[in-house]
mmCIF file of C-alpha atoms in Angstrom:
data_model
loop_
_atom_site.group_PDB
_atom_site.id
_atom_site.type_symbol
_atom_site.label_atom_id
_atom_site.label_comp_id
_atom_site.label_asym_id
_atom_site.label_seq_id
_atom_site.Cartn_x
_atom_site.Cartn_y
_atom_site.Cartn_z
ATOM 1 C CA UNK M 802 -0.042 -0.031 -0.016
ATOM 2 C CA UNK M 803 1.363 3.452 -0.969
ATOM 3 C CA UNK M 804 1.107 6.579 1.066
ATOM 4 C CA UNK M 805 0.870 9.970 -0.643
ATOM 5 C CA UNK M 806 0.984 12.900 1.921
ATOM 6 C CA UNK M 807 -0.197 15.509 -0.575
ATOM 7 C CA UNK M 808 -3.669 13.580 -0.685
ATOM 8 C CA UNK M 809 -3.739 12.790 3.079
ATOM 9 C CA UNK M 810 -6.270 14.904 5.029
ATOM 10 C CA UNK M 811 -4.183 14.163 8.249
ATOM 11 C CA UNK M 812 -1.024 15.701 6.895
ATOM 12 C CA UNK M 813 -0.190 18.997 8.869
ATOM 13 C CA UNK M 814 1.377 22.162 7.996
ATOM 14 C CA UNK M 815 5.148 22.859 7.726
ATOM 15 C CA UNK M 816 6.937 25.699 9.433
ATOM 16 C CA UNK M 817 8.353 28.151 6.706
ATOM 17 C CA UNK M 818 11.878 28.472 6.187
ATOM 18 C CA UNK M 819 14.711 26.600 4.152
ATOM 19 C CA UNK M 820 12.639 26.345 1.030
ATOM 20 C CA UNK M 821 16.001 27.229 -0.787
ATOM 21 C CA UNK M 822 17.329 23.949 0.354
ATOM 22 C CA UNK M 823 14.700 21.660 -1.309
ATOM 23 C CA UNK M 824 16.202 19.547 -3.965
ATOM 24 C CA UNK M 825 14.790 17.295 -6.599
ATOM 25 C CA UNK M 826 13.364 13.918 -5.529
ATOM 26 C CA UNK M 827 14.507 12.293 -8.912
ATOM 27 C CA UNK M 828 18.311 11.440 -8.568
ATOM 28 C CA UNK M 829 18.619 11.860 -12.325
ATOM 29 C CA UNK M 830 17.387 15.442 -12.441
ATOM 30 C CA UNK M 831 19.743 16.647 -9.719
ATOM 31 C CA UNK M 832 23.118 18.172 -10.381
ATOM 32 C CA UNK M 833 25.772 15.429 -10.204
ATOM 33 C CA UNK M 834 27.932 15.167 -6.786
ATOM 34 C CA UNK M 835 31.412 16.621 -6.575
ATOM 35 C CA UNK M 836 34.102 14.214 -7.890
ATOM 36 C CA UNK M 837 35.143 13.518 -4.195
ATOM 37 C CA UNK M 838 31.734 12.422 -3.218
ATOM 38 C CA UNK M 839 30.796 8.859 -3.614
ATOM 39 C CA UNK M 840 27.196 8.316 -4.571
ATOM 40 C CA UNK M 841 26.215 4.353 -4.407
ATOM 41 C CA UNK M 842 23.275 4.527 -7.097
ATOM 42 C CA UNK M 843 25.135 6.590 -9.853
ATOM 43 C CA UNK M 844 26.986 3.505 -11.258
ATOM 44 C CA UNK M 845 27.819 5.360 -14.474
ATOM 45 C CA UNK M 846 29.805 8.016 -12.422
ATOM 46 C CA UNK M 847 31.972 5.535 -10.326
ATOM 47 C CA UNK M 848 32.131 2.394 -12.604
ATOM 48 C CA UNK M 849 35.429 3.247 -14.583
ATOM 49 C CA UNK M 850 36.929 4.873 -11.422
ATOM 50 C CA UNK M 851 36.283 1.719 -9.180
ATOM 51 C CA UNK M 852 37.761 -0.661 -11.810
ATOM 52 C CA UNK M 853 40.851 1.536 -11.823
ATOM 53 C CA UNK M 854 41.181 1.416 -8.140
ATOM 54 C CA UNK M 855 41.275 -2.409 -8.320
ATOM 55 C CA UNK M 856 43.453 -2.498 -11.631
ATOM 56 C CA UNK M 857 46.685 -3.885 -10.004
ATOM 57 C CA UNK M 858 45.072 -6.953 -8.830
ATOM 58 C CA UNK M 859 41.850 -7.149 -11.067
ATOM 59 C CA UNK M 860 43.615 -7.300 -14.351
ATOM 60 C CA UNK M 861 42.326 -7.625 -17.848
ATOM 61 C CA UNK M 862 43.400 -11.546 -17.504
ATOM 62 C CA UNK M 863 41.482 -11.734 -14.353
ATOM 63 C CA UNK M 864 38.305 -10.389 -15.830
ATOM 64 C CA UNK M 865 38.553 -12.747 -18.954
ATOM 65 C CA UNK M 866 39.151 -15.719 -16.634
ATOM 66 C CA UNK M 867 36.042 -14.885 -14.681
ATOM 67 C CA UNK M 868 33.999 -14.453 -17.998
ATOM 68 C CA UNK M 869 35.229 -17.899 -19.227
ATOM 69 C CA UNK M 870 33.937 -19.331 -15.888
ATOM 70 C CA UNK M 871 30.544 -18.422 -16.837
ATOM 71 C CA UNK M 872 29.281 -18.616 -13.281
ATOM 72 C CA UNK M 873 25.568 -18.829 -12.529
ATOM 73 C CA UNK M 874 25.772 -16.380 -9.626
ATOM 74 C CA UNK M 875 28.108 -14.677 -7.517
ATOM 75 C CA UNK M 876 28.278 -13.662 -3.636
ATOM 76 C CA UNK M 877 28.855 -10.047 -2.463
ATOM 77 C CA UNK M 878 29.331 -10.801 1.077
ATOM 78 C CA UNK M 879 32.041 -13.487 0.600
ATOM 79 C CA UNK M 880 34.472 -12.525 -2.129
ATOM 80 C CA UNK M 881 36.919 -15.647 -1.733
ATOM 81 C CA UNK M 882 35.683 -16.527 -5.262
ATOM 82 C CA UNK M 883 37.429 -13.412 -6.648
ATOM 83 C CA UNK M 884 40.446 -13.606 -4.156
ATOM 84 C CA UNK M 885 41.128 -17.386 -5.418
ATOM 85 C CA UNK M 886 40.774 -16.091 -9.086
ATOM 86 C CA UNK M 887 43.272 -13.471 -8.686
ATOM 87 C CA UNK M 888 45.782 -15.694 -7.101
ATOM 88 C CA UNK M 889 45.211 -18.263 -9.579
ATOM 89 C CA UNK M 890 45.941 -15.792 -12.602
ATOM 90 C CA UNK M 891 48.400 -13.394 -11.111
ATOM 91 C CA UNK M 892 49.894 -15.223 -8.210
ATOM 92 C CA UNK M 893 48.854 -12.236 -5.916
ATOM 93 C CA UNK M 894 47.314 -12.645 -2.576
ATOM 94 C CA UNK M 895 44.310 -10.123 -2.171
ATOM 95 C CA UNK M 896 41.384 -9.524 0.219
ATOM 96 C CA UNK M 897 39.547 -7.476 -2.334
ATOM 97 C CA UNK M 898 36.765 -6.460 -0.077
ATOM 98 C CA UNK M 899 39.112 -5.058 2.322
ATOM 99 C CA UNK M 900 41.140 -3.383 -0.450
ATOM 100 C CA UNK M 901 38.516 -1.541 -2.007
ATOM 101 C CA UNK M 902 37.144 -0.440 1.154
ATOM 102 C CA UNK M 903 40.310 1.063 2.044
ATOM 103 C CA UNK M 904 40.805 2.560 -1.255
ATOM 104 C CA UNK M 905 37.317 3.929 -1.265
ATOM 105 C CA UNK M 906 38.193 5.945 1.900
ATOM 106 C CA UNK M 907 41.303 7.334 0.223
ATOM 107 C CA UNK M 908 39.692 8.239 -3.130
ATOM 108 C CA UNK M 909 36.643 9.984 -1.701
ATOM 109 C CA UNK M 910 36.063 12.736 0.801
ATOM 110 C CA UNK M 911 32.387 11.559 1.765
ATOM 111 C CA UNK M 912 29.629 9.097 1.185
ATOM 112 C CA UNK M 913 26.361 10.465 -0.037
ATOM 113 C CA UNK M 914 23.411 8.913 1.792
ATOM 114 C CA UNK M 915 19.898 9.683 2.826
ATOM 115 C CA UNK M 916 18.221 10.185 6.179
ATOM 116 C CA UNK M 917 14.350 9.581 6.291
ATOM 117 C CA UNK M 918 12.172 11.339 9.017
ATOM 118 C CA UNK M 919 8.838 13.147 9.320
ATOM 119 C CA UNK M 920 8.952 16.679 10.544
ATOM 120 C CA UNK M 921 7.058 20.009 10.403
ATOM 121 C CA UNK M 922 9.996 22.027 11.145
ATOM 122 C CA UNK M 923 13.366 21.832 9.106
ATOM 123 C CA UNK M 924 14.896 24.651 11.021
ATOM 124 C CA UNK M 925 16.272 22.232 13.809
ATOM 125 C CA UNK M 926 17.891 20.129 11.340
ATOM 126 C CA UNK M 927 19.548 22.852 9.623
ATOM 127 C CA UNK M 928 20.809 24.429 12.804
ATOM 128 C CA UNK M 929 21.707 21.185 14.923
ATOM 129 C CA UNK M 930 22.218 18.683 12.172
ATOM 130 C CA UNK M 931 21.021 15.073 12.570
ATOM 131 C CA UNK M 932 21.293 13.653 16.101
ATOM 132 C CA UNK M 933 21.492 9.978 16.951
ATOM 133 C CA UNK M 934 18.545 8.702 19.220
ATOM 134 C CA UNK M 935 18.360 9.964 22.816
ATOM 135 C CA UNK M 936 15.565 8.094 24.357
ATOM 136 C CA UNK M 937 14.734 10.847 26.772
ATOM 137 C CA UNK M 938 14.127 13.306 23.949
ATOM 138 C CA UNK M 939 11.817 10.934 21.920
ATOM 139 C CA UNK M 940 9.882 9.944 25.308
ATOM 140 C CA UNK M 941 9.260 13.805 25.945
ATOM 141 C CA UNK M 942 8.121 14.205 22.390
ATOM 142 C CA UNK M 943 5.572 11.106 22.973
ATOM 143 C CA UNK M 944 4.279 13.079 25.950
ATOM 144 C CA UNK M 945 3.582 16.119 23.728
ATOM 145 C CA UNK M 946 1.842 14.094 21.059
ATOM 146 C CA UNK M 947 -0.177 11.402 22.844
ATOM 147 C CA UNK M 948 -0.577 13.062 26.431
ATOM 148 C CA UNK M 949 -2.147 16.326 25.099
ATOM 149 C CA UNK M 950 -5.725 15.275 25.292
ATOM 150 C CA UNK M 951 -5.911 13.903 21.539
ATOM 151 C CA UNK M 952 -5.593 10.171 22.422
ATOM 152 C CA UNK M 953 -8.438 8.553 24.519
ATOM 153 C CA UNK M 954 -6.177 5.831 26.044
ATOM 154 C CA UNK M 955 -2.820 7.312 26.515
ATOM 155 C CA UNK M 956 -1.720 7.887 29.985
ATOM 156 C CA UNK M 957 1.691 8.571 31.844
ATOM 157 C CA UNK M 958 1.433 5.258 33.472
ATOM 158 C CA UNK M 959 1.114 3.546 29.999
ATOM 159 C CA UNK M 960 4.060 5.655 28.574
ATOM 160 C CA UNK M 961 6.289 4.358 31.478
ATOM 161 C CA UNK M 962 5.299 0.921 30.921
ATOM 162 C CA UNK M 963 6.017 1.162 27.143
ATOM 163 C CA UNK M 964 9.395 2.688 27.978
ATOM 164 C CA UNK M 965 10.161 -0.422 30.340
ATOM 165 C CA UNK M 966 9.004 -2.700 27.676
ATOM 166 C CA UNK M 967 11.043 -1.309 24.952
ATOM 167 C CA UNK M 968 14.480 -1.091 26.718
ATOM 168 C CA UNK M 969 15.765 1.537 24.343
ATOM 169 C CA UNK M 970 18.656 2.231 26.692
ATOM 170 C CA UNK M 971 19.957 -1.162 26.876
ATOM 171 C CA UNK M 972 23.506 -1.920 25.615
ATOM 172 C CA UNK M 973 24.172 -3.686 23.386
ATOM 173 C CA UNK M 974 21.053 -4.169 21.181
ATOM 174 C CA UNK M 975 19.242 -0.950 22.473
ATOM 175 C CA UNK M 976 17.845 1.805 20.217
ATOM 176 C CA UNK M 977 19.795 4.728 21.718
ATOM 177 C CA UNK M 978 22.952 5.981 20.125
ATOM 178 C CA UNK M 979 22.176 5.032 16.515
ATOM 179 C CA UNK M 980 21.593 7.223 13.449
ATOM 180 C CA UNK M 981 20.574 5.356 10.535
ATOM 181 C CA UNK M 982 20.883 6.247 6.651
ATOM 182 C CA UNK M 983 20.365 4.741 3.208
ATOM 183 C CA UNK M 984 22.987 4.748 0.525
ATOM 184 C CA UNK M 985 20.156 4.197 -1.953
ATOM 185 C CA UNK M 986 17.298 6.639 -1.201
ATOM 186 C CA UNK M 987 14.654 4.911 -3.462
ATOM 187 C CA UNK M 988 14.880 1.697 -1.361
ATOM 188 C CA UNK M 989 13.473 3.798 1.703
ATOM 189 C CA UNK M 990 10.537 5.142 -0.361
ATOM 190 C CA UNK M 991 9.609 2.501 -2.830
ATOM 191 C CA UNK M 992 10.795 -0.747 -1.305
ATOM 192 C CA UNK M 993 8.017 -3.264 -0.250
ATOM 193 C CA UNK M 994 8.895 -4.589 3.022
ATOM 194 C CA UNK M 995 11.507 -1.732 3.429
ATOM 195 C CA UNK M 996 11.633 1.245 5.674
ATOM 196 C CA UNK M 997 9.144 3.549 4.374
ATOM 197 C CA UNK M 998 7.501 3.913 7.866
ATOM 198 C CA UNK M 999 10.381 6.316 8.730
ATOM 199 C CA UNK M 1000 9.127 8.830 6.257
ATOM 200 C CA UNK M 1001 5.420 8.193 7.112
ATOM 201 C CA UNK M 1002 5.457 7.938 10.850
ATOM 202 C CA UNK M 1003 8.789 9.473 11.885
ATOM 203 C CA UNK M 1004 11.003 7.939 14.522
ATOM 204 C CA UNK M 1005 10.597 4.087 14.873
ATOM 205 C CA UNK M 1006 10.970 4.330 18.749
ATOM 206 C CA UNK M 1007 8.113 7.138 18.812
ATOM 207 C CA UNK M 1008 6.002 4.954 16.864
ATOM 208 C CA UNK M 1009 6.679 1.878 19.025
ATOM 209 C CA UNK M 1010 5.777 4.165 22.114
ATOM 210 C CA UNK M 1011 2.467 5.181 20.619
ATOM 211 C CA UNK M 1012 1.591 1.690 19.801
ATOM 212 C CA UNK M 1013 1.683 0.805 23.424
ATOM 213 C CA UNK M 1014 -0.058 3.900 24.591
ATOM 214 C CA UNK M 1015 -2.920 4.077 22.234
ATOM 215 C CA UNK M 1016 -4.683 2.159 19.507
ATOM 216 C CA UNK M 1017 -3.058 1.487 16.087
ATOM 217 C CA UNK M 1018 -5.594 3.842 14.433
ATOM 218 C CA UNK M 1019 -4.844 6.646 16.824
ATOM 219 C CA UNK M 1020 -1.082 6.203 16.671
ATOM 220 C CA UNK M 1021 -0.907 6.506 12.926
ATOM 221 C CA UNK M 1022 -3.346 9.316 12.801
ATOM 222 C CA UNK M 1023 -1.484 11.406 15.371
ATOM 223 C CA UNK M 1024 1.868 10.734 13.639
ATOM 224 C CA UNK M 1025 0.662 11.450 10.103
ATOM 225 C CA UNK M 1026 -0.542 14.613 11.389
ATOM 226 C CA UNK M 1027 2.951 15.985 11.897
ATOM 227 C CA UNK M 1028 4.246 18.145 8.838
ATOM 228 C CA UNK M 1029 5.445 16.091 5.851
ATOM 229 C CA UNK M 1030 7.743 13.038 5.079
ATOM 230 C CA UNK M 1031 11.368 14.394 4.860
ATOM 231 C CA UNK M 1032 14.377 12.877 3.241
ATOM 232 C CA UNK M 1033 17.592 14.694 4.144
ATOM 233 C CA UNK M 1034 20.338 14.090 1.617
ATOM 234 C CA UNK M 1035 23.776 14.172 3.390
ATOM 235 C CA UNK M 1036 27.481 13.663 2.507
ATOM 236 C CA UNK M 1037 29.005 11.718 5.381
ATOM 237 C CA UNK M 1038 32.829 11.969 5.611
ATOM 238 C CA UNK M 1039 34.351 8.848 5.018
ATOM 239 C CA UNK M 1040 36.322 9.040 8.388
ATOM 240 C CA UNK M 1041 32.897 8.840 10.112
ATOM 241 C CA UNK M 1042 32.081 5.555 8.377
ATOM 242 C CA UNK M 1043 33.199 2.184 10.015
ATOM 243 C CA UNK M 1044 35.654 -0.077 7.983
ATOM 244 C CA UNK M 1045 33.202 -2.877 8.225
ATOM 245 C CA UNK M 1046 30.542 -0.708 6.673
ATOM 246 C CA UNK M 1047 32.807 0.390 3.690
ATOM 247 C CA UNK M 1048 33.760 -3.397 3.350
ATOM 248 C CA UNK M 1049 30.122 -4.474 3.193
ATOM 249 C CA UNK M 1050 29.528 -1.964 0.441
ATOM 250 C CA UNK M 1051 32.821 -2.831 -1.427
ATOM 251 C CA UNK M 1052 31.529 -6.322 -1.697
ATOM 252 C CA UNK M 1053 28.268 -5.105 -3.140
ATOM 253 C CA UNK M 1054 29.942 -2.859 -5.617
ATOM 254 C CA UNK M 1055 32.473 -5.494 -6.821
ATOM 255 C CA UNK M 1056 29.759 -8.244 -7.145
ATOM 256 C CA UNK M 1057 27.703 -5.588 -9.325
ATOM 257 C CA UNK M 1058 30.772 -4.878 -11.646
ATOM 258 C CA UNK M 1059 31.555 -8.462 -12.270
ATOM 259 C CA UNK M 1060 27.931 -9.221 -13.070
ATOM 260 C CA UNK M 1061 28.005 -6.710 -15.625
ATOM 261 C CA UNK M 1062 30.662 -8.618 -17.401
ATOM 262 C CA UNK M 1063 28.618 -11.608 -18.020
ATOM 263 C CA UNK M 1064 25.352 -11.200 -19.928
ATOM 264 C CA UNK M 1065 23.543 -14.124 -18.035
ATOM 265 C CA UNK M 1066 24.345 -12.597 -14.636
ATOM 266 C CA UNK M 1067 21.992 -10.063 -13.187
ATOM 267 C CA UNK M 1068 22.573 -8.075 -10.122
ATOM 268 C CA UNK M 1069 20.087 -6.662 -8.214
ATOM 269 C CA UNK M 1070 22.305 -4.952 -5.409
ATOM 270 C CA UNK M 1071 21.782 -1.564 -6.931
ATOM 271 C CA UNK M 1072 18.127 -1.766 -7.546
ATOM 272 C CA UNK M 1073 15.488 0.140 -5.360
ATOM 273 C CA UNK M 1074 14.191 -3.101 -4.041
ATOM 274 C CA UNK M 1075 17.481 -4.083 -2.471
ATOM 275 C CA UNK M 1076 18.466 -2.592 0.950
ATOM 276 C CA UNK M 1077 21.634 -0.357 1.430
ATOM 277 C CA UNK M 1078 21.305 0.640 5.180
ATOM 278 C CA UNK M 1079 23.993 1.963 7.234
ATOM 279 C CA UNK M 1080 24.362 3.251 10.828
ATOM 280 C CA UNK M 1081 26.522 5.675 12.788
ATOM 281 C CA UNK M 1082 27.236 6.381 16.274
ATOM 282 C CA UNK M 1083 27.830 9.791 15.961
ATOM 283 C CA UNK M 1084 25.725 12.986 15.378
ATOM 284 C CA UNK M 1085 26.066 14.584 11.876
ATOM 285 C CA UNK M 1086 26.420 18.373 11.660
ATOM 286 C CA UNK M 1087 24.300 20.543 9.475
ATOM 287 C CA UNK M 1088 27.404 21.378 7.375
ATOM 288 C CA UNK M 1089 26.956 17.887 5.924
ATOM 289 C CA UNK M 1090 23.433 18.187 4.879
ATOM 290 C CA UNK M 1091 23.193 18.954 1.131
ATOM 291 C CA UNK M 1092 19.483 19.464 1.076
ATOM 292 C CA UNK M 1093 15.989 17.814 1.512
ATOM 293 C CA UNK M 1094 12.803 16.913 -0.456
ATOM 294 C CA UNK M 1095 9.272 15.586 0.557
ATOM 295 C CA UNK M 1096 8.908 12.262 -1.262
ATOM 296 C CA UNK M 1097 5.507 12.091 -2.935
ATOM 297 C CA UNK M 1098 4.622 8.412 -3.012
ATOM 298 C CA UNK M 1099 5.930 6.081 -0.238
ATOM 299 C CA UNK M 1100 5.544 2.383 0.230
ATOM 300 C CA UNK M 1101 4.010 1.859 3.784
ATOM 301 C CA UNK M 1102 5.287 -1.403 5.186
ATOM 302 C CA UNK M 1103 3.138 -1.004 8.258
ATOM 303 C CA UNK M 1104 -0.200 -0.300 6.382
ATOM 304 C CA UNK M 1105 -1.792 -3.535 7.578
ATOM 305 C CA UNK M 1106 -0.337 -3.437 11.101
#
């Protein structure tokens, strides 16, 4: 089920300001990113550059040997198939996922990503940036939304029980201290079973608190009444991104490039139906926000919930 805020009678007003920071929703209609920014969905921009980064190990002979193998499928999480092939052809020992992850960090200044939320006020984001979850702040927001008389069932006691049930402050495994992004914005907007609920209802922790305080209908009604779905496009400094995250993306990138070498191989890694999430444990200053837009049509994974 798709949600369109412009046709939703519940959608609330936006505070004015920062209209000049709004950018195109369609990635193809935007200005291309600077050369030192890696943008995961724009394969045509980085394809030749990444091949060049790997050229001392992934030689023309390695590519030819791969094509001759005619594999039916390849894995992106385990690149031992490529490491073994490089050794067989060149005699070189290489951990290609680690290698490309490291070289992406050297080659690019930042990684372009999207952060999804729902808000009626852009000013806080353009002043304070994006902040990882502080449970107490979201709990206070839950009070202002659900305990202001608009909900028939919500009470402070029910809120306290919800807080106890959700264990947001637990370490490890809790919600606190995480800031989530997506390298392919479209997968947050159109992917069935994805994470469009961040755009439609806002904070997942806020939604979960609401569901324990009020009915499903009330929770969705009240959260949909807050402004508009908002996607912030950010350039995250490579220094902020964990090595393991870059290695994960390196595996996806390499697998995609090798799939392009064989007609029978199809890669869905960069399709909008595939996931491309990453999380950070640091705040992102407003200086790293490129702009924002309000997605018009969003797949709601919680429609039937």
